[in-house]
XYZ file of C-alpha atoms in Angstrom:
692
model
C -40.743 -82.380 33.875
C -39.319 -80.845 30.739
C -37.566 -77.524 31.272
C -38.961 -74.661 29.130
C -36.971 -73.875 25.999
C -36.029 -70.211 25.602
C -34.644 -68.754 22.371
C -32.489 -65.760 23.351
C -31.869 -63.281 20.499
C -29.010 -61.129 21.763
C -25.688 -59.858 20.338
C -22.761 -62.182 20.992
C -21.220 -59.794 23.535
C -23.193 -59.454 26.746
C -25.636 -62.333 26.372
C -23.876 -64.815 28.661
C -25.231 -63.154 31.818
C -28.821 -63.489 30.598
C -28.242 -67.073 29.485
C -26.837 -67.993 32.910
C -29.820 -66.364 34.652
C -32.319 -68.364 32.578
C -30.428 -71.623 33.098
C -30.317 -70.992 36.863
C -34.100 -70.656 36.729
C -34.356 -74.108 35.139
C -34.667 -73.085 31.480
C -32.902 -74.537 28.482
C -31.479 -71.665 26.470
C -30.088 -71.244 22.963
C -28.609 -67.884 22.035
C -28.492 -66.426 18.496
C -27.168 -62.978 17.523
C -29.460 -61.770 14.705
C -33.100 -61.754 13.688
C -32.256 -63.836 10.621
C -30.720 -66.596 12.762
C -33.734 -66.492 15.082
C -36.219 -67.000 12.256
C -34.175 -69.874 10.868
C -34.110 -71.544 14.283
C -37.857 -71.040 14.814
C -38.657 -72.674 11.499
C -36.871 -75.918 12.448
C -37.421 -76.287 16.239
C -40.150 -75.751 18.837
C -39.651 -73.081 21.523
C -41.643 -72.094 24.597
C -40.600 -68.414 24.673
C -38.546 -65.921 22.664
C -36.568 -63.123 24.366
C -35.090 -60.431 22.102
C -32.929 -57.360 22.519
C -34.284 -54.391 20.508
C -30.964 -53.250 19.031
C -29.783 -56.137 16.838
C -27.448 -56.316 13.861
C -29.639 -55.889 10.792
C -33.401 -56.055 11.548
C -34.296 -54.799 15.045
C -36.562 -56.391 17.637
C -39.700 -54.776 16.242
C -39.106 -56.237 12.802
C -38.343 -59.650 14.343
C -41.586 -59.608 16.312
C -43.610 -58.982 13.129
C -41.893 -61.879 11.370
C -42.339 -64.210 14.374
C -46.072 -63.535 14.377
C -46.198 -64.839 10.802
C -44.532 -68.116 11.830
C -46.053 -68.669 15.287
C -48.860 -66.334 16.433
C -49.033 -67.981 19.882
C -45.321 -67.904 20.821
C -44.726 -65.624 23.862
C -42.439 -62.757 22.804
C -40.532 -60.592 25.314
C -38.590 -57.457 24.336
C -35.624 -56.503 26.541
C -34.113 -53.084 25.819
C -32.784 -49.834 27.246
C -34.020 -47.737 24.326
C -36.414 -44.895 25.152
C -37.289 -44.264 21.510
C -39.343 -47.415 20.999
C -41.532 -47.269 24.094
C -44.558 -45.775 22.321
C -44.146 -48.180 19.406
C -44.130 -51.123 21.830
C -47.359 -49.984 23.431
C -49.011 -49.494 20.061
C -47.850 -52.896 18.852
C -49.213 -54.671 21.996
C -46.168 -56.783 22.753
C -46.661 -59.855 24.902
C -44.221 -58.342 27.372
C -41.732 -55.503 27.598
C -38.889 -55.277 30.130
C -36.741 -52.167 30.448
C -33.012 -52.767 30.838
C -31.763 -50.584 33.702
C -29.455 -52.573 35.937
C -29.067 -55.938 37.637
C -32.652 -55.930 38.921
C -33.957 -55.841 35.365
C -32.427 -59.283 34.692
C -34.474 -60.702 37.558
C -37.599 -59.050 36.155
C -36.848 -60.548 32.755
C -36.521 -64.037 34.231
C -39.814 -63.523 36.078
C -41.518 -62.501 32.833
C -40.222 -65.648 31.109
C -41.301 -67.964 33.926
C -44.705 -66.277 34.033
C -45.357 -67.404 30.449
C -44.790 -71.086 31.337
C -46.898 -73.618 33.245
C -45.724 -73.935 36.860
C -44.955 -77.637 36.503
C -42.534 -76.976 33.677
C -40.224 -75.040 36.021
C -40.046 -77.689 38.702
C -36.720 -79.431 38.115
C -36.097 -82.826 39.707
C -34.232 -82.571 43.034
C -31.009 -84.529 43.438
C -29.244 -85.887 46.530
C -26.095 -83.708 46.915
C -25.036 -84.789 50.437
C -21.952 -86.607 49.105
C -20.935 -83.558 47.014
C -20.763 -80.928 49.773
C -17.593 -78.784 49.613
C -14.841 -79.349 52.140
C -13.530 -76.526 54.385
C -10.483 -76.166 52.125
C -12.719 -75.882 49.084
C -14.817 -73.234 50.816
C -11.697 -71.221 51.625
C -10.445 -71.567 48.047
C -13.859 -70.407 46.790
C -13.718 -67.320 49.013
C -10.113 -66.580 47.970
C -10.965 -66.639 44.268
C -14.458 -65.110 44.379
C -14.940 -62.281 41.821
C -16.059 -59.794 44.503
C -14.112 -58.494 47.487
C -14.657 -60.459 50.710
C -13.267 -59.519 54.128
C -13.659 -60.589 57.768
C -13.275 -58.317 60.796
C -12.957 -59.651 64.349
C -15.140 -57.730 66.828
C -13.380 -59.387 69.806
C -10.209 -57.416 69.022
C -9.676 -53.718 69.608
C -11.043 -51.536 66.742
C -12.483 -54.528 64.853
C -9.414 -55.184 62.671
C -9.394 -57.124 59.414
C -8.375 -60.765 59.842
C -9.046 -61.928 56.287
C -9.258 -60.408 52.771
C -9.513 -62.307 49.500
C -7.673 -61.683 46.242
C -10.437 -59.514 44.766
C -10.311 -57.250 47.850
C -6.591 -56.722 47.342
C -7.076 -55.984 43.636
C -9.913 -53.593 44.360
C -8.060 -51.534 46.979
C -4.466 -51.816 45.755
C -3.359 -53.012 49.186
C -1.678 -56.359 49.819
C -3.077 -58.580 52.550
C 0.045 -58.140 54.694
C -0.591 -54.364 54.782
C -4.261 -54.758 55.644
C -4.546 -57.487 58.264
C -4.702 -56.070 61.770
C -6.062 -52.689 60.591
C -9.609 -51.320 60.557
C -11.063 -51.075 57.003
C -11.793 -47.380 57.612
C -8.311 -46.777 56.147
C -10.123 -46.768 52.772
C -11.994 -43.582 53.721
C -10.808 -40.199 52.458
C -11.596 -36.476 52.159
C -14.815 -36.914 50.125
C -16.203 -39.888 52.011
C -19.720 -38.992 53.163
C -19.823 -38.698 57.001
C -23.515 -39.689 57.103
C -22.734 -42.946 55.285
C -19.934 -43.654 57.780
C -22.377 -43.039 60.645
C -24.840 -45.527 59.118
C -22.103 -48.193 59.038
C -21.064 -47.488 62.625
C -24.649 -47.627 63.894
C -25.345 -50.944 62.121
C -22.155 -52.510 63.493
C -22.942 -51.284 66.997
C -26.419 -52.825 66.751
C -25.106 -56.027 65.124
C -27.339 -55.433 62.083
C -26.591 -56.072 58.409
C -26.255 -52.957 56.254
C -25.632 -52.116 52.573
C -24.301 -48.753 51.432
C -22.480 -47.143 48.537
C -19.487 -45.302 49.930
C -16.697 -43.294 48.328
C -13.414 -45.033 49.193
C -9.810 -44.525 48.113
C -7.269 -46.998 46.764
C -3.744 -47.165 48.015
C -2.578 -44.819 45.191
C -5.159 -42.224 46.280
C -7.530 -42.802 43.376
C -11.180 -42.666 44.532
C -13.767 -45.327 43.699
C -17.354 -46.087 44.592
C -17.677 -49.157 46.783
C -20.962 -51.054 47.079
C -20.350 -52.373 50.610
C -22.469 -54.942 52.449
C -21.593 -55.817 56.080
C -23.314 -58.556 58.084
C -22.647 -60.172 61.512
C -21.736 -63.904 61.748
C -22.560 -65.892 64.909
C -21.437 -69.262 66.301
C -23.769 -72.075 67.254
C -24.261 -70.532 70.671
C -25.361 -67.206 69.229
C -22.152 -65.323 70.051
C -20.798 -62.826 67.533
C -17.747 -64.187 65.738
C -17.039 -61.908 62.757
C -18.325 -59.170 60.533
C -18.197 -60.245 56.907
C -17.880 -57.563 54.248
C -18.641 -57.812 50.531
C -17.181 -55.092 48.287
C -18.063 -54.426 44.633
C -16.586 -51.605 42.544
C -19.592 -49.685 41.160
C -17.662 -46.624 39.959
C -18.718 -47.050 36.323
C -22.369 -47.303 37.269
C -22.226 -44.304 39.605
C -20.484 -42.212 36.958
C -23.075 -43.258 34.397
C -25.837 -42.318 36.837
C -24.127 -38.992 37.513
C -23.835 -38.346 33.779
C -27.493 -39.212 33.321
C -28.440 -36.858 36.158
C -26.358 -34.052 34.678
C -27.914 -34.610 31.277
C -31.383 -34.593 32.793
C -30.611 -31.347 34.607
C -29.234 -29.866 31.377
C -32.350 -30.899 29.478
C -34.558 -29.443 32.191
C -32.586 -26.212 32.057
C -32.953 -26.208 28.275
C -36.689 -26.720 28.621
C -36.994 -23.844 31.086
C -34.929 -21.608 28.814
C -36.978 -22.594 25.776
C -40.187 -21.878 27.668
C -38.924 -18.420 28.612
C -37.921 -17.781 25.004
C -41.278 -18.955 23.665
C -43.223 -16.917 26.212
C -41.168 -13.822 25.445
C -41.214 -14.127 21.671
C -44.835 -15.267 21.513
C -45.777 -12.164 23.456
C -43.696 -10.084 21.069
C -45.284 -11.699 17.999
C -48.730 -11.113 19.439
C -48.036 -7.443 20.165
C -46.374 -6.763 16.804
C -49.256 -8.462 14.980
C -51.607 -6.067 16.730
C -49.453 -3.109 15.683
C -49.519 -4.209 12.044
C -53.287 -4.630 12.076
C -54.034 -1.322 13.811
C -51.485 1.003 12.200
C -52.059 2.729 8.868
C -48.750 4.561 8.421
C -45.217 3.291 8.052
C -43.799 5.730 10.592
C -46.366 4.617 13.159
C -45.519 0.938 12.597
C -41.786 1.525 12.993
C -42.128 3.498 16.239
C -44.648 1.110 17.798
C -42.529 -1.955 16.911
C -39.516 -0.388 18.683
C -41.688 0.510 21.691
C -43.031 -3.061 21.849
C -39.523 -4.525 21.830
C -38.306 -2.143 24.542
C -41.283 -3.070 26.740
C -40.711 -6.828 26.452
C -38.808 -8.481 29.311
C -35.310 -9.509 28.311
C -34.800 -6.771 25.711
C -33.251 -3.378 26.353
C -34.631 -1.650 23.248
C -34.422 -1.479 19.503
C -34.206 0.629 16.380
C -35.285 0.518 12.726
C -33.245 2.008 9.920
C -33.229 2.140 6.140
C -30.161 1.755 3.959
C -29.180 4.422 1.458
C -29.387 3.515 -2.230
C -25.595 3.209 -2.487
C -25.488 0.942 0.581
C -23.095 3.198 2.538
C -25.336 4.816 5.171
C -28.046 3.778 7.621
C -30.800 6.310 8.338
C -32.561 5.658 11.640
C -36.311 6.186 11.391
C -37.315 4.906 14.868
C -35.553 4.133 18.190
C -36.660 3.170 21.689
C -34.865 2.246 24.882
C -31.452 3.565 23.815
C -29.917 5.701 26.575
C -27.659 7.749 24.279
C -28.265 10.337 21.580
C -27.999 8.625 18.197
C -27.247 10.496 14.955
C -30.047 10.213 12.394
C -27.683 9.003 9.667
C -24.680 6.776 10.416
C -22.104 5.295 8.000
C -22.561 1.514 7.898
C -18.770 1.111 8.030
C -18.838 2.701 11.501
C -21.509 0.334 12.808
C -21.072 -3.138 14.327
C -20.222 -5.648 11.600
C -23.559 -7.428 12.168
C -25.388 -4.488 10.577
C -23.479 -4.660 7.306
C -23.676 -8.456 7.273
C -27.470 -8.387 7.681
C -27.799 -5.824 4.881
C -25.554 -7.827 2.534
C -27.046 -11.276 3.176
C -30.708 -10.564 4.036
C -30.214 -12.795 7.084
C -30.086 -12.193 10.841
C -26.654 -11.464 12.328
C -25.567 -11.182 15.956
C -22.815 -9.333 17.773
C -21.919 -9.273 21.461
C -19.852 -7.253 23.915
C -17.850 -10.464 24.384
C -16.832 -10.634 20.726
C -13.059 -10.753 20.410
C -13.019 -8.953 17.062
C -11.783 -5.395 17.075
C -14.400 -2.689 16.663
C -14.421 -0.798 13.364
C -12.848 2.609 13.523
C -15.308 5.154 14.888
C -17.792 2.518 16.059
C -17.745 3.654 19.680
C -19.017 7.070 18.571
C -22.175 5.773 16.872
C -23.918 4.598 20.026
C -25.341 1.470 18.361
C -22.859 -1.147 19.586
C -24.118 -3.193 22.583
C -21.484 -1.909 25.034
C -22.392 1.734 24.400
C -26.137 1.105 24.703
C -25.764 -0.998 27.834
C -26.905 -4.339 26.434
C -25.042 -7.606 26.075
C -26.042 -8.556 22.547
C -27.333 -6.932 19.365
C -29.349 -8.892 16.805
C -29.789 -7.218 13.418
C -32.882 -8.450 11.549
C -33.467 -7.646 7.859
C -36.975 -6.409 7.092
C -37.440 -8.059 3.734
C -39.920 -10.257 1.926
C -38.857 -11.852 -1.339
C -37.307 -8.975 -3.301
C -38.804 -6.149 -1.211
C -36.491 -4.575 1.381
C -37.657 -2.127 4.025
C -34.485 -1.729 6.064
C -33.202 -3.503 9.185
C -34.344 -3.907 12.786
C -31.872 -3.847 15.686
C -32.761 -5.632 18.961
C -30.654 -5.460 22.156
C -30.636 -8.338 24.636
C -30.027 -7.573 28.306
C -28.033 -10.719 29.196
C -25.700 -13.159 27.450
C -28.436 -15.838 27.209
C -30.807 -13.632 25.228
C -31.128 -13.779 21.449
C -29.828 -17.342 21.103
C -30.195 -19.414 17.946
C -33.859 -20.202 18.577
C -34.754 -16.556 19.146
C -32.847 -15.598 16.009
C -34.998 -17.963 13.945
C -38.146 -16.471 15.445
C -36.925 -12.925 14.799
C -36.228 -13.884 11.197
C -39.940 -14.716 10.832
C -40.844 -11.534 12.697
C -38.771 -9.491 10.221
C -40.694 -10.973 7.288
C -43.983 -10.288 9.060
C -43.064 -6.614 9.628
C -41.955 -6.315 5.988
C -45.326 -7.654 4.840
C -47.081 -5.132 7.070
C -45.022 -2.251 5.707
C -45.699 -3.412 2.162
C -49.448 -3.496 2.804
C -49.391 0.015 4.272
C -47.301 1.421 1.407
C -49.490 -0.233 -1.225
C -52.684 0.993 0.421
C -51.299 4.501 0.653
C -50.429 4.773 -3.016
C -53.737 3.241 -4.077
C -55.843 5.591 -1.955
C -53.947 8.897 -2.091
C -55.451 11.664 -4.230
C -52.081 12.928 -5.499
C -49.395 10.831 -7.155
C -46.140 11.318 -9.010
C -46.290 9.665 -12.419
C -42.928 8.627 -13.892
C -42.213 7.465 -17.410
C -38.972 5.502 -17.347
C -37.141 4.141 -20.364
C -34.925 1.059 -20.018
C -32.539 0.342 -22.881
C -31.257 -3.131 -22.154
C -32.033 -6.349 -24.120
C -31.849 -8.305 -20.830
C -35.072 -6.639 -19.621
C -37.432 -9.603 -19.329
C -40.238 -8.255 -21.483
C -37.604 -7.258 -24.050
C -36.425 -10.876 -24.200
C -40.040 -11.999 -24.754
C -40.474 -9.410 -27.513
C -37.298 -10.695 -29.173
C -38.566 -14.300 -29.148
C -41.952 -13.507 -30.688
C -40.532 -10.838 -33.039
C -42.997 -8.115 -32.056
C -43.389 -5.383 -29.385
C -45.413 -6.492 -26.360
C -47.570 -4.686 -23.828
C -48.385 -5.959 -20.356
C -52.142 -5.947 -19.872
C -52.554 -7.707 -16.531
C -51.072 -9.906 -13.793
C -52.488 -12.617 -11.543
C -50.901 -14.956 -9.000
C -51.131 -18.739 -8.899
C -51.897 -20.851 -5.842
C -48.171 -21.575 -5.495
C -47.301 -17.863 -5.400
C -45.957 -17.523 -8.942
C -46.892 -14.627 -11.215
C -48.882 -15.042 -14.434
C -48.360 -12.119 -16.836
C -50.763 -11.412 -19.698
C -49.173 -9.745 -22.721
C -50.650 -8.432 -25.966
C -48.904 -7.969 -29.306
C -49.829 -7.110 -32.882
C -50.808 -10.421 -34.499
C -49.695 -9.210 -37.912
C -46.147 -8.605 -36.660
C -45.726 -11.836 -34.692
C -43.199 -14.326 -36.090
C -44.673 -17.605 -37.375
C -42.320 -19.758 -35.293
C -44.239 -23.032 -35.359
C -46.648 -25.089 -37.380
C -50.237 -24.664 -36.225
C -50.498 -28.228 -35.031
C -47.598 -27.827 -32.580
C -49.583 -25.408 -30.402
C -52.783 -27.414 -29.996
C -52.121 -27.873 -26.250
C -51.928 -24.118 -25.737
C -55.574 -23.405 -26.618
C -58.890 -25.105 -26.213
C -60.298 -25.442 -29.727
C -58.932 -26.746 -33.025
C -60.091 -23.524 -34.699
C -57.955 -21.406 -32.387
C -55.015 -23.770 -32.740
C -54.997 -23.276 -36.490
C -54.305 -19.524 -36.096
C -51.574 -19.602 -33.467
C -48.427 -17.838 -34.672
C -46.243 -18.057 -31.545
C -44.625 -21.205 -30.200
C -45.026 -21.386 -26.387
C -42.047 -23.752 -26.258
C -39.837 -20.970 -27.625
C -40.887 -18.766 -24.695
C -40.337 -21.544 -22.156
C -36.745 -21.755 -23.392
C -36.182 -18.418 -21.599
C -34.762 -19.302 -18.185
C -37.147 -17.098 -16.196
C -40.371 -18.437 -17.780
C -41.922 -21.530 -16.214
C -44.937 -21.877 -18.515
C -46.413 -20.108 -21.562
C -49.582 -20.345 -23.614
C -51.641 -18.466 -26.188
C -54.784 -17.032 -24.579
C -56.578 -15.638 -27.649
C -55.969 -14.273 -31.126
C -57.905 -11.949 -33.360
C -56.970 -10.556 -36.744
C -55.221 -7.651 -35.065
C -54.139 -8.778 -31.589
C -52.541 -11.794 -29.946
C -52.771 -12.324 -26.151
C -50.168 -14.467 -24.394
C -49.776 -15.733 -20.820
C -46.357 -16.408 -19.246
C -45.686 -17.668 -15.709
C -42.696 -16.418 -13.674
C -41.457 -17.049 -10.141
C -40.397 -13.392 -9.729
C -41.703 -10.121 -11.109
C -38.944 -7.555 -11.654
C -38.919 -4.603 -11.521
C -42.272 -4.469 -9.697
C -40.863 -6.084 -6.521
C -37.914 -3.693 -6.312
C -40.065 -0.598 -6.889
C -42.656 -1.721 -4.333
C -40.081 -1.101 -1.579
C -40.412 2.625 -2.450
C -44.210 2.530 -2.434
C -44.245 2.671 -6.230
C -46.598 0.722 -8.518
C -45.988 -0.150 -12.177
C -49.181 0.757 -14.038
C -48.070 0.139 -17.621
C -45.194 -1.622 -19.401
C -44.332 -1.903 -23.085
C -41.245 -3.508 -24.579
C -39.351 -4.124 -27.792
C -36.358 -6.390 -28.325
C -34.062 -3.507 -27.259
C -35.705 -2.585 -23.951
C -38.894 -1.292 -22.377
C -40.835 1.691 -21.092
C -42.444 1.767 -17.643
C -45.195 4.014 -16.329
C -44.849 4.173 -12.566
C -46.998 5.815 -9.892
C -45.167 6.822 -6.713
C -46.172 8.719 -3.563
C -45.711 12.486 -4.070
C -43.158 12.716 -1.252
C -41.066 9.825 -2.600
C -37.556 10.825 -3.720
C -37.279 9.310 -7.203
C -33.465 9.127 -7.117
C -33.164 5.903 -5.103
C -35.923 4.410 -7.259
C -33.959 5.172 -10.421
C -30.696 4.029 -8.818
C -32.275 0.669 -8.087
C -33.154 0.214 -11.750
C -29.757 1.529 -12.885
C -28.029 -1.115 -10.781
C -29.801 -3.822 -12.858
C -29.946 -2.460 -16.407
C -27.476 -0.846 -18.819
C -29.285 2.442 -19.497
C -32.164 3.864 -17.457
C -33.560 7.330 -18.249
C -36.362 9.308 -16.635
C -38.330 10.639 -19.615
C -41.143 12.364 -17.765
C -42.225 13.250 -14.217
C -45.720 14.569 -13.596
C -47.419 15.578 -10.366
C -51.157 15.035 -10.718
C -54.329 13.884 -9.098
C -55.052 10.223 -9.438
C -57.108 9.519 -12.523
C -60.414 7.693 -12.394
C -60.915 8.241 -8.697
C -64.463 6.945 -8.594
C -63.630 3.578 -10.248
C -60.747 3.229 -7.789
C -63.107 3.811 -4.905
C -65.580 1.355 -6.399
C -62.829 -1.282 -6.675
C -61.884 -0.705 -3.032
C -65.486 -1.425 -2.066
C -65.483 -4.611 -4.158
C -62.125 -5.736 -2.723
C -63.566 -5.502 0.787
C -66.143 -8.145 -0.099
C -64.175 -10.493 -2.356
C -61.871 -13.159 -0.982
C -58.365 -13.477 -2.396
C -59.302 -16.571 -4.420
C -62.511 -14.935 -5.743
C -60.503 -11.910 -6.893
C -57.957 -14.200 -8.575
C -60.715 -16.133 -10.353
C -62.345 -12.918 -11.603
C -59.063 -11.459 -12.854
C -58.017 -14.714 -14.521
C -61.367 -15.019 -16.285
C -61.148 -11.443 -17.564
C -57.538 -11.674 -18.726
C -58.253 -14.966 -20.514
C -61.236 -13.424 -22.391
C -63.597 -15.837 -20.642
C -66.436 -13.318 -20.929
C -65.994 -12.902 -24.715
C -68.255 -14.652 -27.196
C -67.231 -17.091 -28.453
C -64.964 -18.010 -25.554
C -61.391 -18.763 -26.626
C -60.840 -20.823 -23.431
C -63.010 -22.796 -21.068
C -63.100 -22.901 -17.284
C -60.930 -25.979 -17.050
C -58.028 -24.244 -18.810
C -58.210 -21.253 -16.470
C -58.520 -23.540 -13.436
C -55.290 -25.274 -14.444
C -53.429 -21.947 -14.454
C -54.674 -21.351 -10.895
C -53.808 -24.881 -9.696
C -57.424 -25.577 -8.722
C -60.224 -27.780 -10.072
C -62.741 -26.573 -12.662
C -65.559 -26.867 -10.094
C -63.651 -24.748 -7.562
C -62.911 -22.103 -10.229
C -66.588 -21.818 -11.153
C -67.580 -21.581 -7.477
C -65.114 -18.706 -6.913
C -66.162 -16.981 -10.152
C -69.904 -17.198 -9.460
C -69.413 -15.841 -5.936
C -67.290 -12.973 -7.295
C -69.891 -12.154 -9.953
C -72.689 -11.991 -7.363
C -70.684 -9.668 -5.121
C -69.599 -7.516 -8.081
C -73.203 -7.016 -9.222
C -74.355 -6.277 -5.674
C -71.616 -3.657 -5.238
C -72.568 -2.016 -8.555
C -76.280 -1.893 -7.720
C -75.616 -0.496 -4.240
C -73.065 2.104 -5.478
C-alpha cells in the first residue's frame, strides 16, 4: 500500500521531531518553512494531508488555510500551535482539525489526527523479515552506552541495591563519573529539597517490585539542583527471578521551570483579576452614590459635603476633602471635609501642601502622593494636616474638578492601604472629577437663572486679541452677539449682527454663493466668510441674512471664552459688543459672588480690563424667564437646539433667507431630522403658551 503523503509546514528549527514522528507512523513527509513554499508545492504535487504551525515567517497558518481552500477544498488541513490568541478564530473558521501544542503528548495527538484523515489500508506498511538483522549483545550494550537519556542498573541481590551500570548520559546528567557511582545507591542524588513523599513512593514501588515514574528534585555532583523524570522498572530472568532494577533518567528542569513560571503568571493574573474586581466594585459603588448626590442636591455646598461623606463611607477610603484655589493660585480654601481625624485650617497655602495638590492644580490632571514617597516634604507641610501620614492614610489622590475650561477646585481622596488608588482607580477618579464638575456647573447655572436678585456687571476689555474684536477687525464694523447654539459635535455657533452699511466689501458677490441659499441673497453679501475662517479660532463662517440696515453672521468655534471661565463663578454673559480695539460684556452674577476673582480671571487673559458698572437689582423679565423654564422642562436638548437655530437663522421670517437643509447642516443632522425636532418643539411651545 502507498504510504500517505504529508506536507509539513513548519519553521526550519524544531520540525525534525514532528517529521520523525510522522515517518515512524508510516507517512511520507516533506517539510517546508513558509506558507509561500507550501502553496508552491501544493500546486505541483498531490498530498493526502497538510499540517501547519500557526506562527510562520510571513503569512500565518490562518492565511495559509484560506489560500489552500482555493487550491484544494477537500485537502485535510490540521493546525498545530501553542497560541491562545487564535483559538476563537479557529472555531469560527471551522478548521478540519486543531491540535494544541503543550508537550510530548501533543505530538502523539497530532499523529493520531493525521492518521485519522487517511484510509486504514494506507497506513499498513509491508512487513519485512528482520531475523537476520537482530542486534548482537555488543551492539545492545553500545546502544545503551550512547543512548540520549540516562540509563542505570541496580542489583537487588546486593546490600542497599547499589548501581552496577550507568551509561554516558547518566554521567553527563549527574556530573559523576561511573567509577564514583558504581557500588553506591542512587539516593546519593537526593538533597535538602528532595520531596520525602516522592522518595517514599519510589521505596514502596521497589519493595513491591512494581514499575514507577516520578519527577524528583535531585542534585548534581557540584550541588546544582535539577528536576529528574525518573522511571524505575524490575527486570526478571527466564525463571521469573528478579535480576535488576533499570532506571531511565531525563532532565526536565526546563519544562518544570516553564510550568512554574506559567503557574506564577496564572496566580498573578488571578490576583490582578481579584484586585480589579475589588476596584470596580468599590468605584462603581462610589460612582453610583455620587450620581445620586448630583441628581438630588440643589446647592453647591450640599454637593461638596455629600461627596466627601460618600467617599469616607466607601470601603478602602479613609476620607476626603474639596477645596477651591484662590485667584492668584497661592492658597487652597477647604469648603468640605470628611473622615479627617485632625483639625484642618480653612485656608492653607498651596506651597505648604503635598506636591500632588499643586501638580493637580497646574495640570488639570490627577496626581498621587504616598507616605512611602522618598521626596522631602515641603517646609511646613506637617502642620497642614492634609498629607497622608498626618491623616492616617497611606495615599492621597488629588483630583481636579474641571470640565473643559470650567474649574471648580480639587478633590482629595485618602486610601487606607498601599494598594488603593492605583492607576486604574486614578483613571476612574478622573472621570468622577469631570462628573462632579458638570454637576456643580448645572447647580450654579440653575441658581443664577432662577434667583430673583442678581449683580449686573458691565466690563470693558481693551485688547485687540479679544475674539469678537478680531472678528470686528476683519469685517470692518462693530459686532454684537445675538445668540449661541451648540452643534452635535459640541462646538459653539455664535450669531453676530453688524451694521450692513459699515461692513467692508471684502469679496465679489459671486464668491459667497455657498454661504447663503438664494442667488438674490448672494448678490448682496458684503463679508467674505473665508476671511473669517482665516482666524485660527474660527472653524466655519457664513452669512445668515442681510437687510438694508443689518447683517447677521454665524461663526463656529471649539471654545467660547470668556463664557467658560466666568461660568466657574456662576456668572452668565448676557450681552457682548465689540470693535476692533476690544469689547464690552454685560454679565449677571450671583449677588453673593465676589467680583474680584472674576475680574482677575479676565485680567490674566487680556491687556486692560475695567469694571465700568456694578448694579444690584432684581432679575428683569421674571415672568418670561419662568415661562422659558416651563418650556425647557418639556423640550429635549435637540428640540431646543433646533428651535434656537431656526430663530437665529431667521427661519421664521418671510421670505426665509435660509432653508431647513442649511440649518440642518450647521447642526450635523439631516433636513428630515431637523424638521422633526422643530415641529415637536413648536407643538410643545404652543401648548406651554396656551396652558400658561
